PDB file of C-alpha atoms in Angstrom:
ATOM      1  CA  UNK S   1       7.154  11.924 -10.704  1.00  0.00           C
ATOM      2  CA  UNK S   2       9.440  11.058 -13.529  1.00  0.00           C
ATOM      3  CA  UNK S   3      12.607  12.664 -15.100  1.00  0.00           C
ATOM      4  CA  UNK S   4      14.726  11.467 -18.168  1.00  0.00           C
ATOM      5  CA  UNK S   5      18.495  11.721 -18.197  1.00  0.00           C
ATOM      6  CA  UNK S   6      18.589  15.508 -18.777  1.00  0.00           C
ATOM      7  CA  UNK S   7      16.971  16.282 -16.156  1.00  0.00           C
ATOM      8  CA  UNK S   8      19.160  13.754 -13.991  1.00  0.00           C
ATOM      9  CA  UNK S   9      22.308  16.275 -15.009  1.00  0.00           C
ATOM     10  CA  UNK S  10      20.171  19.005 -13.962  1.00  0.00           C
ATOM     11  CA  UNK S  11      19.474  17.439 -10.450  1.00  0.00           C
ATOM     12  CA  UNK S  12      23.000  16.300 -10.355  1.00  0.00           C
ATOM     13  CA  UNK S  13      24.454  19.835 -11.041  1.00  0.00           C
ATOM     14  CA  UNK S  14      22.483  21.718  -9.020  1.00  0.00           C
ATOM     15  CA  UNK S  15      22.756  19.248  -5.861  1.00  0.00           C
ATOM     16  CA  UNK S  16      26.456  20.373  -5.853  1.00  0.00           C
ATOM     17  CA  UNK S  17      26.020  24.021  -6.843  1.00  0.00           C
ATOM     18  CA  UNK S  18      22.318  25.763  -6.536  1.00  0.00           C
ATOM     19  CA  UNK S  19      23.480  29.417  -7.130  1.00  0.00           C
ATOM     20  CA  UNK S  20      24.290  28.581 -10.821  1.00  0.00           C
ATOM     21  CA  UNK S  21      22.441  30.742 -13.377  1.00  0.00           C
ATOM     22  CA  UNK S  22      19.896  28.797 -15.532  1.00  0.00           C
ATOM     23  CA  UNK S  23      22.522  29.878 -18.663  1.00  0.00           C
ATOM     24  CA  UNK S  24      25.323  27.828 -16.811  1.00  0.00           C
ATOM     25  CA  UNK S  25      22.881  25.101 -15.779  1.00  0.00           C
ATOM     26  CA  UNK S  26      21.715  24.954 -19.029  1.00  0.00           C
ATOM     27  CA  UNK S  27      25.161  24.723 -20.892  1.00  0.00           C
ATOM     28  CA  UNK S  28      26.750  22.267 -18.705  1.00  0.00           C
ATOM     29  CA  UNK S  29      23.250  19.662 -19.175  1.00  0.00           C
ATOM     30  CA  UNK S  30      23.060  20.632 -23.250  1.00  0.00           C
ATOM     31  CA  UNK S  31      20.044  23.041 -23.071  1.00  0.00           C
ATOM     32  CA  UNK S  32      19.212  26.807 -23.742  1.00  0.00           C
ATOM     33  CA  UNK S  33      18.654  28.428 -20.403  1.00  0.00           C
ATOM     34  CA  UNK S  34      14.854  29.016 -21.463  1.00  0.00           C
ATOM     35  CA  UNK S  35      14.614  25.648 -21.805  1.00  0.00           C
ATOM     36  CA  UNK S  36      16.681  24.606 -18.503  1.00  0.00           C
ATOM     37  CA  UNK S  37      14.374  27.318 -16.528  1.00  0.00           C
ATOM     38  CA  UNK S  38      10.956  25.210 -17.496  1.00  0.00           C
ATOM     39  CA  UNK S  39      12.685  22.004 -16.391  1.00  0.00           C
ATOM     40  CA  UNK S  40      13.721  23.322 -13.292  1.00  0.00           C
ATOM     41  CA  UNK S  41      10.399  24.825 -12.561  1.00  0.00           C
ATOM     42  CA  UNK S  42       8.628  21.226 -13.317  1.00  0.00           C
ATOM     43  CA  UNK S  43      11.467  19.309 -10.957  1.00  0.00           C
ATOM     44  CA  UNK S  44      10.449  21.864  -7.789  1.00  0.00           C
ATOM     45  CA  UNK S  45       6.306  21.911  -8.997  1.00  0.00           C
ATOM     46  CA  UNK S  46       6.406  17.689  -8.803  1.00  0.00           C
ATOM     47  CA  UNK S  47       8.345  17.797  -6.092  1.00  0.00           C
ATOM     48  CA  UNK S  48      11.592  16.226  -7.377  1.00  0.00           C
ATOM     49  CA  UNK S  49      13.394  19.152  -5.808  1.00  0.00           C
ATOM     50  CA  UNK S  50      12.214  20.027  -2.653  1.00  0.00           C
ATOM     51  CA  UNK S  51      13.922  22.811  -1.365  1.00  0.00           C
ATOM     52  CA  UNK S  52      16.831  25.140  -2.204  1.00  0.00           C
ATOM     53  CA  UNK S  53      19.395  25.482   0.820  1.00  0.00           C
ATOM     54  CA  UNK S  54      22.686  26.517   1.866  1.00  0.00           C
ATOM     55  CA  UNK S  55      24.219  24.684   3.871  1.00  0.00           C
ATOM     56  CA  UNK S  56      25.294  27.021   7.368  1.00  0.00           C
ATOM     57  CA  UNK S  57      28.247  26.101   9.437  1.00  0.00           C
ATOM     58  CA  UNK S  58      26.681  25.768  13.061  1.00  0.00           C
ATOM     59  CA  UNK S  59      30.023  27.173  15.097  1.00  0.00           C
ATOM     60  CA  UNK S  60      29.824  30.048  13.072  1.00  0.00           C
ATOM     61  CA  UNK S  61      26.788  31.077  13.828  1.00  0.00           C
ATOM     62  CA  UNK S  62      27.014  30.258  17.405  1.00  0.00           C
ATOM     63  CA  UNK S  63      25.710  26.823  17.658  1.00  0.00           C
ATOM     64  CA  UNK S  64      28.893  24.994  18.129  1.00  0.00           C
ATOM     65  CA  UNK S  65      27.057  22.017  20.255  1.00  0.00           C
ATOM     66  CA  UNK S  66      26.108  19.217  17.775  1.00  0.00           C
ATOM     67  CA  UNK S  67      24.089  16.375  19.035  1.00  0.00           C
ATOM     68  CA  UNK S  68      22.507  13.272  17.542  1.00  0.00           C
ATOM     69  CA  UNK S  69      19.722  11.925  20.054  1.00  0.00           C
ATOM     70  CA  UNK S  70      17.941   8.376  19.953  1.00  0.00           C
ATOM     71  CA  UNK S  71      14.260   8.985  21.080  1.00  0.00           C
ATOM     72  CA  UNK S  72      12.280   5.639  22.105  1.00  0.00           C
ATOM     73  CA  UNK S  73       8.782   6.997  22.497  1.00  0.00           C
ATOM     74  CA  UNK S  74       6.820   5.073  25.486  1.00  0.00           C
ATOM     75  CA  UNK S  75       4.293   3.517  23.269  1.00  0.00           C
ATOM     76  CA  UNK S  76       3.955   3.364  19.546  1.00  0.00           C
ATOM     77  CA  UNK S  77       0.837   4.418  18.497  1.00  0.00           C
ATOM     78  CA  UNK S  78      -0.119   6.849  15.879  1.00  0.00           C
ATOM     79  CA  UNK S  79      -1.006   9.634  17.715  1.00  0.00           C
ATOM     80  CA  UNK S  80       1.601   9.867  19.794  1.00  0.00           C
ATOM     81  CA  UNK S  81       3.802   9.731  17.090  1.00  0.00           C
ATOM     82  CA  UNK S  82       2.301  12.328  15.165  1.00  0.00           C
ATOM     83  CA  UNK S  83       2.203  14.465  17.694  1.00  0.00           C
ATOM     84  CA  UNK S  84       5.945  13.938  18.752  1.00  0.00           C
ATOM     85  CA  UNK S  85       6.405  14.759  14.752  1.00  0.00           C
ATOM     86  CA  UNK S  86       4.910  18.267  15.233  1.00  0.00           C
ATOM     87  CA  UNK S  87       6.750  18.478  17.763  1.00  0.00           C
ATOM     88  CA  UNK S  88      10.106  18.076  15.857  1.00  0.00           C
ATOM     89  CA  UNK S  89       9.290  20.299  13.089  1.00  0.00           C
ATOM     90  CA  UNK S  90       8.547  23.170  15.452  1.00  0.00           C
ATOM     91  CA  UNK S  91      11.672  23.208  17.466  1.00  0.00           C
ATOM     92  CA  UNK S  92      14.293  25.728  16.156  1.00  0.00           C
ATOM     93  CA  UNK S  93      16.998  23.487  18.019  1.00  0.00           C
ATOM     94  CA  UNK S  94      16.233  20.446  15.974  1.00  0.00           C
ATOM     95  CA  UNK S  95      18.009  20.724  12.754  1.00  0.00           C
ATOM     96  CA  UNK S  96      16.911  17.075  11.368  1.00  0.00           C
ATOM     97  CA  UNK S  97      15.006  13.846  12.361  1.00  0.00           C
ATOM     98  CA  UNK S  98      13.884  10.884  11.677  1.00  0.00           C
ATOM     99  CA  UNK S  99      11.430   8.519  12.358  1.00  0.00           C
ATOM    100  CA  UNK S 100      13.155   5.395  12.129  1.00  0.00           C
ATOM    101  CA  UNK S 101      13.233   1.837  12.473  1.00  0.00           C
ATOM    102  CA  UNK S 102      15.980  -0.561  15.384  1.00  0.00           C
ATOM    103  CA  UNK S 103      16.253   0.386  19.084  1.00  0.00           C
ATOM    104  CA  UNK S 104      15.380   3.490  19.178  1.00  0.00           C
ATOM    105  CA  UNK S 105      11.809   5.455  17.402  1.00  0.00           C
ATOM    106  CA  UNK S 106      13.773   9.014  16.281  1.00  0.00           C
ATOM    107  CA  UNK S 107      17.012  10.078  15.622  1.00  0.00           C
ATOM    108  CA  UNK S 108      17.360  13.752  15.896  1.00  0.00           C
ATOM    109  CA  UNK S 109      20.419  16.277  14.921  1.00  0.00           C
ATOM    110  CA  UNK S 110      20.205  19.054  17.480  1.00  0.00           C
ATOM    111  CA  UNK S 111      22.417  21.840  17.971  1.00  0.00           C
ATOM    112  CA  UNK S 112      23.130  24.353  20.639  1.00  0.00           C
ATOM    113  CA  UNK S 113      25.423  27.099  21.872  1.00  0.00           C
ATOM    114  CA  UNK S 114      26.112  25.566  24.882  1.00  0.00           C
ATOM    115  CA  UNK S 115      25.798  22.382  26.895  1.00  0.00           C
ATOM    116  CA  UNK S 116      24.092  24.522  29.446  1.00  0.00           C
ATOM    117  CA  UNK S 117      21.390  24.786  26.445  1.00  0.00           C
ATOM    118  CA  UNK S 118      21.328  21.917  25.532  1.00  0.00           C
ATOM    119  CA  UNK S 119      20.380  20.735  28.996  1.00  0.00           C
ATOM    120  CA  UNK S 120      17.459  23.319  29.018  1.00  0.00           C
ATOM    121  CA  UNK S 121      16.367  22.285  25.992  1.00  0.00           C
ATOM    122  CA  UNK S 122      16.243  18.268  27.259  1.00  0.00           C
ATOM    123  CA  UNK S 123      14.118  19.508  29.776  1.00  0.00           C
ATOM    124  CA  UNK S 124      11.895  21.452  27.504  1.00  0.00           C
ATOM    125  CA  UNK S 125      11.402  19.037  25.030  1.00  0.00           C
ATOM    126  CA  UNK S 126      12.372  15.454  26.463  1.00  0.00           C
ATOM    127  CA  UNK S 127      11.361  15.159  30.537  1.00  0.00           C
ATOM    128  CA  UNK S 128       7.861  17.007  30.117  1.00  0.00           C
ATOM    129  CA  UNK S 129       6.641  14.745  27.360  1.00  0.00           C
ATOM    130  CA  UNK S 130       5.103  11.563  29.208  1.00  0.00           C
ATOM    131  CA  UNK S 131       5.219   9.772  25.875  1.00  0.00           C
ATOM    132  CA  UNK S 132       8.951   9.673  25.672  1.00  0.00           C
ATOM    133  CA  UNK S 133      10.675   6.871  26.989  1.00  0.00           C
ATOM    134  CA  UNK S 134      14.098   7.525  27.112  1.00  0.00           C
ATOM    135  CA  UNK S 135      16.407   9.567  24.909  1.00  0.00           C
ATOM    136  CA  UNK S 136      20.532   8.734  24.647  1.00  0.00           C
ATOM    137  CA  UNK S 137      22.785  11.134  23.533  1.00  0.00           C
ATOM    138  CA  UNK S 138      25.615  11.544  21.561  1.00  0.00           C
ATOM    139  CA  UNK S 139      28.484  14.366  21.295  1.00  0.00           C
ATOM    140  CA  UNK S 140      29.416  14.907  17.674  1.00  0.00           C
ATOM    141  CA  UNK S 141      33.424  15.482  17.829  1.00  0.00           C
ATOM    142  CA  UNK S 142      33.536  16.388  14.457  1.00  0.00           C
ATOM    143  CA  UNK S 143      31.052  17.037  11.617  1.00  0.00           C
ATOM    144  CA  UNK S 144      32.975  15.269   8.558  1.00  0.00           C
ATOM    145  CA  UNK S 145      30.182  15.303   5.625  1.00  0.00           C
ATOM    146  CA  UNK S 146      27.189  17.666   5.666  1.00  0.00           C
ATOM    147  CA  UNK S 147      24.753  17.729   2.627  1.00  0.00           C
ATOM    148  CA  UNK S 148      21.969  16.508   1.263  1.00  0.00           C
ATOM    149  CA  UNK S 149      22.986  15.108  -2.321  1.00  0.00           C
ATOM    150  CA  UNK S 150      21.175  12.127  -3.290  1.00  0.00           C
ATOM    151  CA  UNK S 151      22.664  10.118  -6.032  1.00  0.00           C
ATOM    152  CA  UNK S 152      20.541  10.878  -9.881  1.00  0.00           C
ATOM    153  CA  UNK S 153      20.838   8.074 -11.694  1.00  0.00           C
ATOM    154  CA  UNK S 154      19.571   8.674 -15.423  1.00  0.00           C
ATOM    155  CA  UNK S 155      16.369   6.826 -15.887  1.00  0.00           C
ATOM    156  CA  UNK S 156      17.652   3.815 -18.483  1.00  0.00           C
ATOM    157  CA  UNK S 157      16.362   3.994 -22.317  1.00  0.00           C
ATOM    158  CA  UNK S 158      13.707   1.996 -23.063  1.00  0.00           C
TER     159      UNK S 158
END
């Protein structure tokens, strides 16, 4: 996967606005829209960009409970982690995670309408599954960034 320094402005103006037109797109990175519209389709095709979202504000669509939850799995093995995996990528209520490295094996972004849900869903998906440990978790008071730029730098001229 490689990309020059055009398409770095591409990634970088698209990151902040992905409902631009492929003339605007285009303009602002010095390129016909034609031209912009190949590039785009070759960043998605390698896999550069992986998805095109909008970003949904969880109170107002009813999920005002935000959680982040450290999961330490019982045992680390791969099987149990793959299958804890699945397991996150099939929950609606699980908005992100990670498989991660430190004290804990997952961190997980959850959201919920209510505490009372949320406690159902801890039961659900935490106190059933014998290969979880223990699982901590923490209120978010206030969501202050959401997103998921990543800094483009321009490849450098060789």
């Amino acid at each position: 996967m490689q990309y020059d320094r055009i398409d770095a402005r591409i990634l970088e103006i698209v990151q902040k606005n992905n409902r631009l037109t492929s003339e605007v797109i285009g303009a602002l990175a010095g390129l016909s829209a034609t031209a912009c519209q190949r590039r785009l389709k070759r960043l998605r095709s390698e896999g550069i960009i992986e998805a095109d979202v909008s970003i949904v504000s969880p109170k107002a669509v009813g999920r005002p409970i935000q959680m982040l939850v450290l999961v330490t799995m019982e045992r680390e093995r791969s099987d149990i982690i793959d299958r804890f995996k699945k397991a996150i990528r099939s929950s609606v209520e699980v908005v992100n995670g990670f498989y991660v490295t430190g004290d804990a094996d997952f961190v997980l972004y959850v959201t919920a309408p209510t505490m009372e849900d949320y406690e159902e869903f801890t039961r659900r998906f935490f106190y059933v599954n014998p290969d979880i440990k223990s699982f901590k978790t923490m209120v978010v008071l206030d969501r202050v960034k959401a997103g998921f730029a990543v800094p483009v730098e321009a490849p450098s001229e060789s």
